């Protein structure tokens, strides 16, 4: 039997269609309000409530604190041995992964993009980008 | 529920505890799907630039796309299922394409999206956010209404975002980063990539020229509803070439 999994949902992928949720549909889910970051940025409450509704709708347990710490305690509470999370391009995502590296069995799930941008493709102006990569939709 | 959450998140949001209210639109995939079902792309290509009071010319899907409550592929396919490949669909897909483009840049550049990506094509200022602009008390109805709507609802139309950004950066000579932070705090779709890079696009640090507009443009796309009740001396009045001279000292 495979190890029990916890799925971590973040603000880029807050739904039951999240790729990590789809891979582990019956695993418990957690969403963390990143308290240190929020105290710095102080977004409007409307934004936070919108995320909260998204997390509720996605069936996630909701926590407040430092994300890496909170995810670790959520794993412990759930008796999970593995953490699955969908990749995000945000630099904070890489920082979290670094903080968790070596501390948990971590599975980063790659989202299936609508349009894939090859690594070597130059991103300078929209028009040439769309002409080439958006051809199917133009 | 909003009260309950506001108590738990004290210190994490901009408003006073008593001003902490839910947005007029609901978060979550279910709510997003219902907005998607209610959207028709028919007429989008010609109507999207218009800013009517009820904002029905655009999809308002951005907060759901931003937070992955809906996916770009499913939204693109829903439009294809509705009308196939029409001029409206093609225009709409290109807008989704902008999101892909900005996110792609963000994946490569990370926090550098918050620094000028190119030298500005016109002199820019480094001012801070004027308090009367942030409070929506400039006397310019178009700007004040934009701020009021942003703060009250967490959403403003694309054209209003452009006008406001251009006003702040090119008329008030405020650093685009200040405007970026202001939008980011309030927009339900506030996104590091789309927001910072759109501000850079307006400022001309990621475009070949600055974006600016005139009064005629605002009147046309709002059917005059803001200008009709504006008492201020309009800084946007004039031809594009007159504005070019006034703002940038000559033809671009
Ligand atoms: C100064 C400034 C700041 C902006 N900040 C943001 C932001 O933080 N988050 C954000 O999602 N968009 C931002 N935009 C882009 C655009 O204004 C919004 O995406 C759009 O207005 C959202 O409304 P809609 O869903 O009704 O759009 P529609 O016209 O219905 O478009 C459909 C979808 O396409 C995407 N889209 C449309 N236009 C753009 C664009 N120019 N750039 C990127 N994606 C686009 C959005 O995901 C949108 O939901 C900004 C634009 C400006 C000028």
Short mmCIF file of C-alpha atoms and ligand atoms in Angstrom, two decimals:
data_model
loop_
_atom_site.label_atom_id
_atom_site.label_comp_id
_atom_site.label_asym_id
_atom_site.label_seq_id
_atom_site.Cartn_x
_atom_site.Cartn_y
_atom_site.Cartn_z
CA UNK A 1 0.00 0.00 0.00
CA UNK A 2 1.32 3.47 -0.83
CA UNK A 3 2.09 5.99 1.92
CA UNK A 4 -0.74 8.28 3.06
CA UNK A 5 -0.58 11.60 1.24
CA UNK A 6 -1.48 15.17 2.12
CA UNK A 7 -2.23 17.56 -0.75
CA UNK A 8 -1.16 21.17 -0.30
CA UNK A 9 -3.26 23.70 -2.21
CA UNK A 10 -1.83 27.19 -2.69
CA UNK A 11 -3.21 30.41 -4.16
CA UNK A 12 -2.28 29.53 -7.75
CA UNK A 13 -4.23 26.30 -7.80
CA UNK A 14 -7.14 26.44 -5.43
CA UNK A 15 -9.64 23.94 -6.72
CA UNK A 16 -10.75 20.35 -6.85
CA UNK A 17 -9.28 20.28 -10.37
CA UNK A 18 -5.81 21.00 -8.97
CA UNK A 19 -3.42 18.47 -10.57
CA UNK A 20 -2.19 17.19 -7.18
CA UNK A 21 -5.80 16.70 -6.04
CA UNK A 22 -6.57 14.87 -9.26
CA UNK A 23 -3.65 12.57 -8.66
CA UNK A 24 -4.71 11.91 -5.05
CA UNK A 25 -8.45 12.60 -5.04
CA UNK A 26 -9.14 10.96 -1.69
CA UNK A 27 -6.18 12.50 0.18
CA UNK A 28 -6.82 15.23 2.76
CA UNK A 29 -6.05 18.80 1.59
CA UNK A 30 -4.64 21.83 3.32
CA UNK A 31 -4.47 25.53 2.47
CA UNK A 32 -2.28 27.91 4.50
CA UNK A 33 -2.68 31.67 4.82
CA UNK A 34 0.96 32.77 4.75
CA UNK A 35 0.88 34.94 7.85
CA UNK A 36 4.38 36.51 7.76
CA UNK A 37 3.89 37.47 4.12
CA UNK A 38 0.35 38.77 4.63
CA UNK A 39 1.47 40.93 7.55
CA UNK A 40 3.94 42.58 5.17
CA UNK A 41 1.69 43.02 2.13
CA UNK A 42 -1.65 43.55 3.87
CA UNK A 43 -3.99 42.87 0.97
CA UNK A 44 -7.63 43.84 1.24
CA UNK A 45 -9.80 41.50 3.28
CA UNK A 46 -11.92 40.91 0.18
CA UNK A 47 -8.99 39.12 -1.43
CA UNK A 48 -8.45 36.94 1.61
CA UNK A 49 -12.12 36.06 1.85
CA UNK A 50 -12.18 35.15 -1.83
CA UNK A 51 -9.28 32.74 -1.23
CA UNK A 52 -10.98 31.41 1.88
CA UNK A 53 -14.12 30.61 -0.12
CA UNK A 54 -11.93 28.91 -2.71
CA UNK A 55 -10.24 26.78 -0.06
CA UNK A 56 -13.58 25.81 1.49
CA UNK A 57 -14.96 24.92 -1.93
CA UNK A 58 -11.87 22.78 -2.60
CA UNK A 59 -12.45 20.86 0.65
CA UNK A 60 -9.21 22.00 2.28
CA UNK A 61 -8.40 22.38 5.93
CA UNK A 62 -7.46 26.04 6.42
CA UNK A 63 -4.52 27.14 8.55
CA UNK A 64 -2.69 30.37 9.35
CA UNK A 65 1.06 30.70 9.90
CA UNK A 66 4.33 30.00 8.15
CA UNK A 67 3.39 27.70 5.24
CA UNK A 68 6.26 25.21 5.57
CA UNK A 69 5.73 24.86 9.33
CA UNK A 70 1.95 24.59 8.99
CA UNK A 71 2.16 22.01 6.26
CA UNK A 72 4.47 19.89 8.39
CA UNK A 73 2.07 19.96 11.32
CA UNK A 74 -0.89 19.26 9.05
CA UNK A 75 0.98 16.20 7.78
CA UNK A 76 1.62 15.03 11.29
CA UNK A 77 -2.03 15.48 12.27
CA UNK A 78 -3.19 13.63 9.16
CA UNK A 79 -0.60 10.87 9.63
CA UNK A 80 0.68 11.61 6.12
CA UNK A 81 4.10 10.46 4.98
CA UNK A 82 4.12 12.24 1.66
CA UNK A 83 3.25 15.76 0.55
CA UNK A 84 1.90 16.42 -2.95
CA UNK A 85 1.75 19.94 -4.34
CA UNK A 86 1.27 21.48 -7.79
CA UNK A 87 4.17 23.55 -9.11
CA UNK A 88 3.87 27.33 -9.22
CA UNK A 89 6.16 29.80 -11.01
CA UNK A 90 6.22 32.05 -7.92
CA UNK A 91 9.66 32.49 -6.31
CA UNK A 92 8.03 31.87 -2.92
CA UNK A 93 7.09 28.40 -4.11
CA UNK A 94 10.77 27.55 -4.66
CA UNK A 95 11.59 28.93 -1.23
CA UNK A 96 8.96 26.71 0.39
CA UNK A 97 10.25 23.69 -1.49
CA UNK A 98 13.74 24.48 -0.24
CA UNK A 99 12.48 24.80 3.34
CA UNK A 100 10.80 21.38 3.07
CA UNK A 101 13.59 19.69 1.18
CA UNK A 102 14.89 16.63 3.01
CA UNK A 103 12.26 16.98 5.74
CA UNK A 104 9.37 15.28 3.94
CA UNK A 105 8.74 12.97 1.05
CA UNK A 106 7.81 15.67 -1.44
CA UNK A 107 6.03 15.20 -4.75
CA UNK A 108 5.78 18.26 -6.99
CA UNK A 109 3.08 17.73 -9.59
CA UNK A 110 3.56 19.50 -12.94
CA UNK A 111 0.43 21.26 -14.18
CA UNK A 112 -0.61 20.62 -17.77
CA UNK A 113 -0.37 24.08 -19.39
CA UNK A 114 -2.91 25.30 -21.91
CA UNK A 115 0.00 26.49 -24.06
CA UNK A 116 3.51 25.20 -23.45
CA UNK A 117 6.37 27.68 -23.86
CA UNK A 118 9.59 25.95 -24.96
CA UNK A 119 12.56 26.87 -22.74
CA UNK A 120 14.47 28.47 -25.59
CA UNK A 121 11.54 30.51 -26.88
CA UNK A 122 12.33 34.25 -26.62
CA UNK A 123 9.69 36.16 -24.66
CA UNK A 124 10.08 39.78 -25.69
CA UNK A 125 6.86 40.99 -27.24
CA UNK A 126 3.40 39.47 -27.23
CA UNK A 127 2.67 39.58 -30.99
CA UNK A 128 5.46 37.25 -32.17
CA UNK A 129 4.85 35.02 -29.14
CA UNK A 130 1.17 34.62 -29.95
CA UNK A 131 1.70 34.28 -33.68
CA UNK A 132 3.88 31.26 -33.07
CA UNK A 133 2.56 29.58 -29.91
CA UNK A 134 -1.06 30.66 -30.18
CA UNK A 135 -1.43 29.57 -33.82
CA UNK A 136 -4.06 26.96 -32.96
CA UNK A 137 -6.17 29.68 -31.33
CA UNK A 138 -5.67 32.48 -33.85
CA UNK B 1 -18.45 33.85 8.04
CA UNK B 2 -16.61 37.02 6.97
CA UNK B 3 -16.71 38.25 10.58
CA UNK B 4 -15.32 34.98 11.81
CA UNK B 5 -12.42 35.06 9.34
CA UNK B 6 -11.75 38.76 9.95
CA UNK B 7 -11.25 37.98 13.66
CA UNK B 8 -8.79 35.21 12.90
CA UNK B 9 -6.78 37.18 10.33
CA UNK B 10 -6.40 40.42 12.29
CA UNK B 11 -3.15 42.13 11.26
CA UNK B 12 -3.11 40.40 7.88
CA UNK B 13 -5.34 42.74 5.86
CA UNK B 14 -5.51 46.41 4.89
CA UNK B 15 -8.83 47.49 6.37
CA UNK B 16 -9.80 48.12 9.97
CA UNK B 17 -11.55 45.18 11.54
CA UNK B 18 -14.91 46.95 11.08
CA UNK B 19 -14.25 47.56 7.37
CA UNK B 20 -13.43 43.91 6.61
CA UNK B 21 -16.16 42.78 4.20
CA UNK B 22 -16.59 39.99 1.70
CA UNK B 23 -16.21 40.87 -2.00
CA UNK B 24 -19.41 41.12 -4.04
CA UNK B 25 -18.36 38.03 -5.99
CA UNK B 26 -17.91 34.63 -4.45
CA UNK B 27 -14.66 32.66 -4.56
CA UNK B 28 -14.29 28.99 -5.46
CA UNK B 29 -14.56 26.74 -8.47
CA UNK B 30 -18.33 26.34 -8.26
CA UNK B 31 -18.82 30.11 -8.33
CA UNK B 32 -16.29 30.39 -11.18
CA UNK B 33 -18.13 27.76 -13.22
CA UNK B 34 -21.34 29.66 -12.78
CA UNK B 35 -19.67 32.90 -14.04
CA UNK B 36 -18.31 30.92 -16.99
CA UNK B 37 -21.75 29.47 -17.80
CA UNK B 38 -23.21 32.98 -17.71
CA UNK B 39 -20.61 34.41 -20.12
CA UNK B 40 -21.18 34.63 -23.85
CA UNK B 41 -18.30 35.61 -26.10
CA UNK B 42 -20.65 36.86 -28.82
CA UNK B 43 -19.77 40.51 -29.49
CA UNK B 44 -16.63 40.40 -27.32
CA UNK B 45 -14.23 41.75 -29.98
CA UNK B 46 -16.19 44.94 -30.46
CA UNK B 47 -17.52 45.36 -26.93
CA UNK B 48 -14.53 44.57 -24.74
CA UNK B 49 -13.12 48.11 -24.81
CA UNK B 50 -16.34 49.56 -23.48
CA UNK B 51 -16.67 50.22 -19.76
CA UNK B 52 -20.38 50.21 -18.95
CA UNK B 53 -21.55 50.49 -15.35
CA UNK B 54 -22.62 46.84 -15.27
CA UNK B 55 -19.33 45.61 -16.85
CA UNK B 56 -21.14 43.08 -19.02
CA UNK B 57 -18.79 43.59 -22.00
CA UNK B 58 -16.12 41.32 -20.49
CA UNK B 59 -16.10 37.93 -18.80
CA UNK B 60 -14.98 38.89 -15.25
CA UNK B 61 -13.32 35.48 -15.04
CA UNK B 62 -9.94 36.89 -14.00
CA UNK B 63 -10.13 36.22 -10.23
CA UNK B 64 -10.99 32.56 -10.91
CA UNK B 65 -8.25 32.15 -13.51
CA UNK B 66 -5.72 33.89 -11.29
CA UNK B 67 -6.24 31.45 -8.44
CA UNK B 68 -6.59 28.30 -10.50
CA UNK B 69 -10.27 27.95 -9.62
CA UNK B 70 -10.78 27.71 -13.38
CA UNK B 71 -8.18 26.63 -15.93
CA UNK B 72 -7.25 28.49 -19.12
CA UNK B 73 -7.79 25.37 -21.22
CA UNK B 74 -11.32 24.78 -20.00
CA UNK B 75 -12.26 28.43 -20.47
CA UNK B 76 -10.79 28.45 -24.00
CA UNK B 77 -12.67 25.22 -24.80
CA UNK B 78 -15.94 26.55 -23.38
CA UNK B 79 -15.70 29.46 -25.79
CA UNK B 80 -14.89 27.12 -28.68
CA UNK B 81 -17.93 25.02 -27.76
CA UNK B 82 -20.12 28.12 -27.72
CA UNK B 83 -19.19 29.67 -31.05
CA UNK B 84 -16.32 27.80 -32.72
CA UNK B 85 -13.58 29.92 -34.28
CA UNK B 86 -15.13 33.36 -34.74
CA UNK B 87 -13.48 36.80 -34.58
CA UNK B 88 -14.89 37.16 -31.05
CA UNK B 89 -13.41 33.84 -29.94
CA UNK B 90 -10.03 34.63 -31.49
CA UNK B 91 -9.90 37.98 -29.70
CA UNK B 92 -10.85 36.36 -26.40
CA UNK B 93 -8.25 33.58 -26.76
CA UNK B 94 -5.60 36.22 -27.45
CA UNK B 95 -6.49 37.84 -24.12
CA UNK B 96 -6.03 34.50 -22.40
CA UNK B 97 -2.75 34.38 -24.31
CA UNK B 98 -1.62 37.56 -22.56
CA UNK B 99 -1.98 35.75 -19.27
CA UNK B 100 0.18 32.89 -20.57
CA UNK B 101 2.77 35.38 -21.83
CA UNK B 102 3.05 37.26 -18.52
CA UNK B 103 3.14 34.05 -16.49
CA UNK B 104 5.80 32.65 -18.79
CA UNK B 105 7.93 35.72 -18.21
CA UNK B 106 7.37 35.47 -14.47
CA UNK B 107 8.54 31.86 -14.47
CA UNK B 108 11.79 33.03 -16.05
CA UNK B 109 12.31 36.34 -14.29
CA UNK B 110 10.90 35.77 -10.83
CA UNK B 111 11.14 38.91 -8.68
CA UNK B 112 12.85 40.83 -11.50
CA UNK B 113 9.33 41.59 -12.78
CA UNK B 114 9.40 44.26 -10.07
CA UNK B 115 12.39 46.04 -11.65
CA UNK B 116 12.45 47.94 -14.94
CA UNK B 117 12.90 45.34 -17.66
CA UNK B 118 14.04 47.88 -20.24
CA UNK B 119 15.10 51.53 -20.14
CA UNK B 120 12.01 53.75 -20.12
CA UNK B 121 11.27 55.39 -23.46
CA UNK B 122 10.20 58.65 -21.75
CA UNK B 123 11.29 60.30 -18.49
CA UNK B 124 9.49 58.65 -15.56
CA UNK B 125 9.02 59.98 -12.05
CA UNK B 126 9.74 58.28 -8.76
CA UNK B 127 6.96 59.87 -6.72
CA UNK B 128 4.98 58.09 -4.03
CA UNK B 129 1.23 57.52 -4.15
CA UNK B 130 -0.54 60.86 -3.60
CA UNK B 131 -3.01 60.40 -0.70
CA UNK B 132 -5.87 62.08 -2.57
CA UNK B 133 -5.46 59.62 -5.45
CA UNK B 134 -5.53 56.63 -3.09
CA UNK B 135 -8.62 58.00 -1.36
CA UNK B 136 -10.37 58.69 -4.67
CA UNK B 137 -10.52 62.43 -4.00
CA UNK B 138 -8.77 64.02 -6.98
CA UNK B 139 -11.96 65.59 -8.31
CA UNK B 140 -11.45 63.73 -11.62
CA UNK B 141 -14.53 61.54 -11.76
CA UNK B 142 -12.92 58.94 -14.05
CA UNK B 143 -10.04 58.39 -11.62
CA UNK B 144 -12.06 58.66 -8.41
CA UNK B 145 -14.72 56.23 -9.64
CA UNK B 146 -12.01 53.78 -10.65
CA UNK B 147 -10.50 53.87 -7.17
CA UNK B 148 -13.90 53.64 -5.50
CA UNK B 149 -14.81 50.61 -7.57
CA UNK B 150 -11.45 48.95 -7.04
CA UNK B 151 -11.62 49.32 -3.28
CA UNK B 152 -15.31 48.44 -3.00
CA UNK B 153 -15.39 45.45 -5.33
CA UNK B 154 -11.83 44.26 -5.99
CA UNK B 155 -12.39 44.48 -9.74
CA UNK B 156 -12.02 47.13 -12.43
CA UNK B 157 -12.32 46.92 -16.19
CA UNK B 158 -9.18 46.61 -18.31
CA UNK B 159 -9.60 50.02 -19.92
CA UNK B 160 -10.03 51.72 -16.53
CA UNK B 161 -6.85 49.96 -15.30
CA UNK B 162 -4.97 51.40 -18.27
CA UNK B 163 -6.34 54.91 -17.79
CA UNK B 164 -5.57 54.93 -14.10
CA UNK B 165 -2.06 53.52 -14.55
CA UNK B 166 -1.29 56.06 -17.25
CA UNK B 167 -2.62 58.92 -15.12
CA UNK B 168 -0.55 57.89 -12.13
CA UNK B 169 2.69 57.23 -14.01
CA UNK B 170 2.67 59.87 -16.74
CA UNK B 171 0.58 62.71 -15.33
CA UNK B 172 1.43 62.41 -11.64
CA UNK B 173 4.95 61.05 -12.19
CA UNK B 174 4.46 58.38 -9.54
CA UNK B 175 6.67 55.29 -9.65
CA UNK B 176 4.84 52.45 -11.39
CA UNK B 177 5.78 50.23 -8.46
CA UNK B 178 3.52 52.28 -6.17
CA UNK B 179 0.58 51.78 -8.49
CA UNK B 180 1.43 48.12 -8.81
CA UNK B 181 1.29 47.67 -5.02
CA UNK B 182 -1.99 49.56 -4.77
CA UNK B 183 -3.64 47.38 -7.43
CA UNK B 184 -2.12 44.20 -6.01
CA UNK B 185 -3.57 44.81 -2.58
CA UNK B 186 -7.08 45.34 -3.89
CA UNK B 187 -7.62 43.34 -7.09
CA UNK B 188 -9.21 39.94 -6.56
CA UNK B 189 -7.22 38.90 -9.62
CA UNK B 190 -4.04 40.60 -8.31
CA UNK B 191 -1.26 38.63 -9.93
CA UNK B 192 2.48 39.33 -9.67
CA UNK B 193 2.99 38.72 -13.39
CA UNK B 194 -0.05 40.31 -15.07
CA UNK B 195 -0.06 43.27 -12.71
CA UNK B 196 3.63 44.25 -12.55
CA UNK B 197 4.18 43.65 -16.25
CA UNK B 198 1.06 45.56 -17.28
CA UNK B 199 2.29 48.51 -15.21
CA UNK B 200 5.63 48.22 -16.98
CA UNK B 201 3.82 48.09 -20.30
CA UNK B 202 2.01 51.36 -19.53
CA UNK B 203 5.18 52.99 -18.15
CA UNK B 204 7.23 51.94 -21.25
CA UNK B 205 9.78 49.83 -19.37
CA UNK B 206 8.40 46.79 -21.20
CA UNK B 207 6.96 48.27 -24.38
CA UNK B 208 8.20 50.42 -27.20
CA UNK B 209 6.26 53.50 -26.12
CA UNK B 210 4.26 54.74 -23.13
CA UNK B 211 0.49 54.27 -23.03
CA UNK B 212 -1.52 57.46 -22.77
CA UNK B 213 -5.07 58.46 -23.62
CA UNK B 214 -7.27 61.50 -24.05
CA UNK B 215 -10.66 62.63 -22.86
CA UNK B 216 -12.34 61.69 -26.11
CA UNK B 217 -11.24 58.09 -25.52
CA UNK B 218 -12.73 58.03 -22.01
CA UNK B 219 -15.95 59.65 -23.19
CA UNK B 220 -16.33 57.21 -26.05
CA UNK B 221 -15.80 54.06 -24.02
CA UNK B 222 -17.84 55.12 -20.99
CA UNK B 223 -20.63 56.69 -23.07
CA UNK B 224 -19.73 59.94 -21.33
CA UNK B 225 -21.17 58.90 -17.97
CA UNK B 226 -18.13 60.04 -15.97
CA UNK B 227 -17.26 63.19 -17.91
CA UNK B 228 -20.88 64.40 -17.80
CA UNK B 229 -20.65 64.98 -14.05
CA UNK B 230 -17.00 66.01 -13.82
CA UNK B 231 -16.32 69.57 -12.69
CA UNK B 232 -12.52 69.37 -12.80
CA UNK B 233 -10.24 70.97 -15.34
CA UNK B 234 -9.58 67.93 -17.45
CA UNK B 235 -5.88 67.03 -17.81
CA UNK B 236 -6.79 64.57 -20.56
CA UNK B 237 -8.47 67.09 -22.84
CA UNK B 238 -6.71 67.58 -26.16
CA UNK B 239 -5.40 65.78 -29.20
CA UNK B 240 -2.84 63.00 -28.87
CA UNK B 241 -0.11 65.19 -30.29
CA UNK B 242 -0.91 68.01 -27.85
CA UNK B 243 -0.83 65.52 -24.98
CA UNK B 244 2.44 64.06 -26.22
CA UNK B 245 4.02 67.49 -26.04
CA UNK B 246 2.49 68.26 -22.66
CA UNK B 247 3.47 64.95 -21.06
CA UNK B 248 6.70 64.01 -22.80
CA UNK B 249 7.96 67.28 -24.25
CA UNK B 250 7.47 66.38 -27.91
CA UNK B 251 6.53 63.78 -30.46
CA UNK B 252 7.42 60.21 -29.46
C1 LIG C 1 -2.26 48.20 -14.96
C2 LIG C 1 -2.88 46.86 -15.19
C3 LIG C 1 -2.86 45.90 -14.18
C4 LIG C 1 -3.39 44.63 -14.39
N1 LIG C 1 -3.34 43.71 -13.37
C5 LIG C 1 -3.84 42.47 -13.56
C6 LIG C 1 -3.77 41.49 -12.52
O1 LIG C 1 -3.24 41.73 -11.44
N2 LIG C 1 -4.31 40.26 -12.77
C7 LIG C 1 -4.89 39.94 -13.97
O2 LIG C 1 -5.37 38.82 -14.12
N3 LIG C 1 -4.94 40.85 -14.96
C8 LIG C 1 -4.45 42.10 -14.80
N4 LIG C 1 -4.51 43.00 -15.82
C9 LIG C 1 -5.00 42.57 -17.15
C10 LIG C 1 -6.50 42.78 -17.44
O3 LIG C 1 -6.87 44.09 -17.14
C11 LIG C 1 -7.39 41.82 -16.64
O4 LIG C 1 -6.94 40.50 -16.78
C12 LIG C 1 -8.84 41.89 -17.13
O5 LIG C 1 -9.30 43.20 -17.07
C13 LIG C 1 -9.70 40.97 -16.28
O6 LIG C 1 -11.05 41.13 -16.57
P1 LIG C 1 -11.90 40.02 -17.32
O7 LIG C 1 -11.71 38.68 -16.68
O8 LIG C 1 -13.31 40.50 -17.39
O9 LIG C 1 -11.22 40.06 -18.75
P2 LIG C 1 -11.67 39.49 -20.17
O10 LIG C 1 -11.56 40.61 -21.14
O11 LIG C 1 -12.95 38.79 -20.10
O12 LIG C 1 -10.47 38.48 -20.54
C14 LIG C 1 -10.50 37.09 -20.23
C15 LIG C 1 -9.28 36.70 -19.44
O13 LIG C 1 -8.09 36.94 -20.19
C16 LIG C 1 -7.03 37.33 -19.32
N5 LIG C 1 -6.59 38.69 -19.71
C17 LIG C 1 -7.29 39.62 -20.37
N6 LIG C 1 -6.53 40.71 -20.62
C18 LIG C 1 -5.33 40.47 -20.07
C19 LIG C 1 -4.11 41.19 -20.00
N7 LIG C 1 -3.96 42.40 -20.55
N8 LIG C 1 -3.07 40.63 -19.34
C20 LIG C 1 -3.18 39.39 -18.80
N9 LIG C 1 -4.31 38.65 -18.85
C21 LIG C 1 -5.36 39.17 -19.49
C22 LIG C 1 -7.59 37.35 -17.92
O14 LIG C 1 -7.26 36.15 -17.28
C23 LIG C 1 -9.09 37.48 -18.17
O15 LIG C 1 -9.85 36.91 -17.12
C24 LIG C 1 -3.99 44.30 -15.65
C25 LIG C 1 -4.01 45.28 -16.64
C26 LIG C 1 -3.49 46.55 -16.43
C27 LIG C 1 -3.54 47.55 -17.52
#
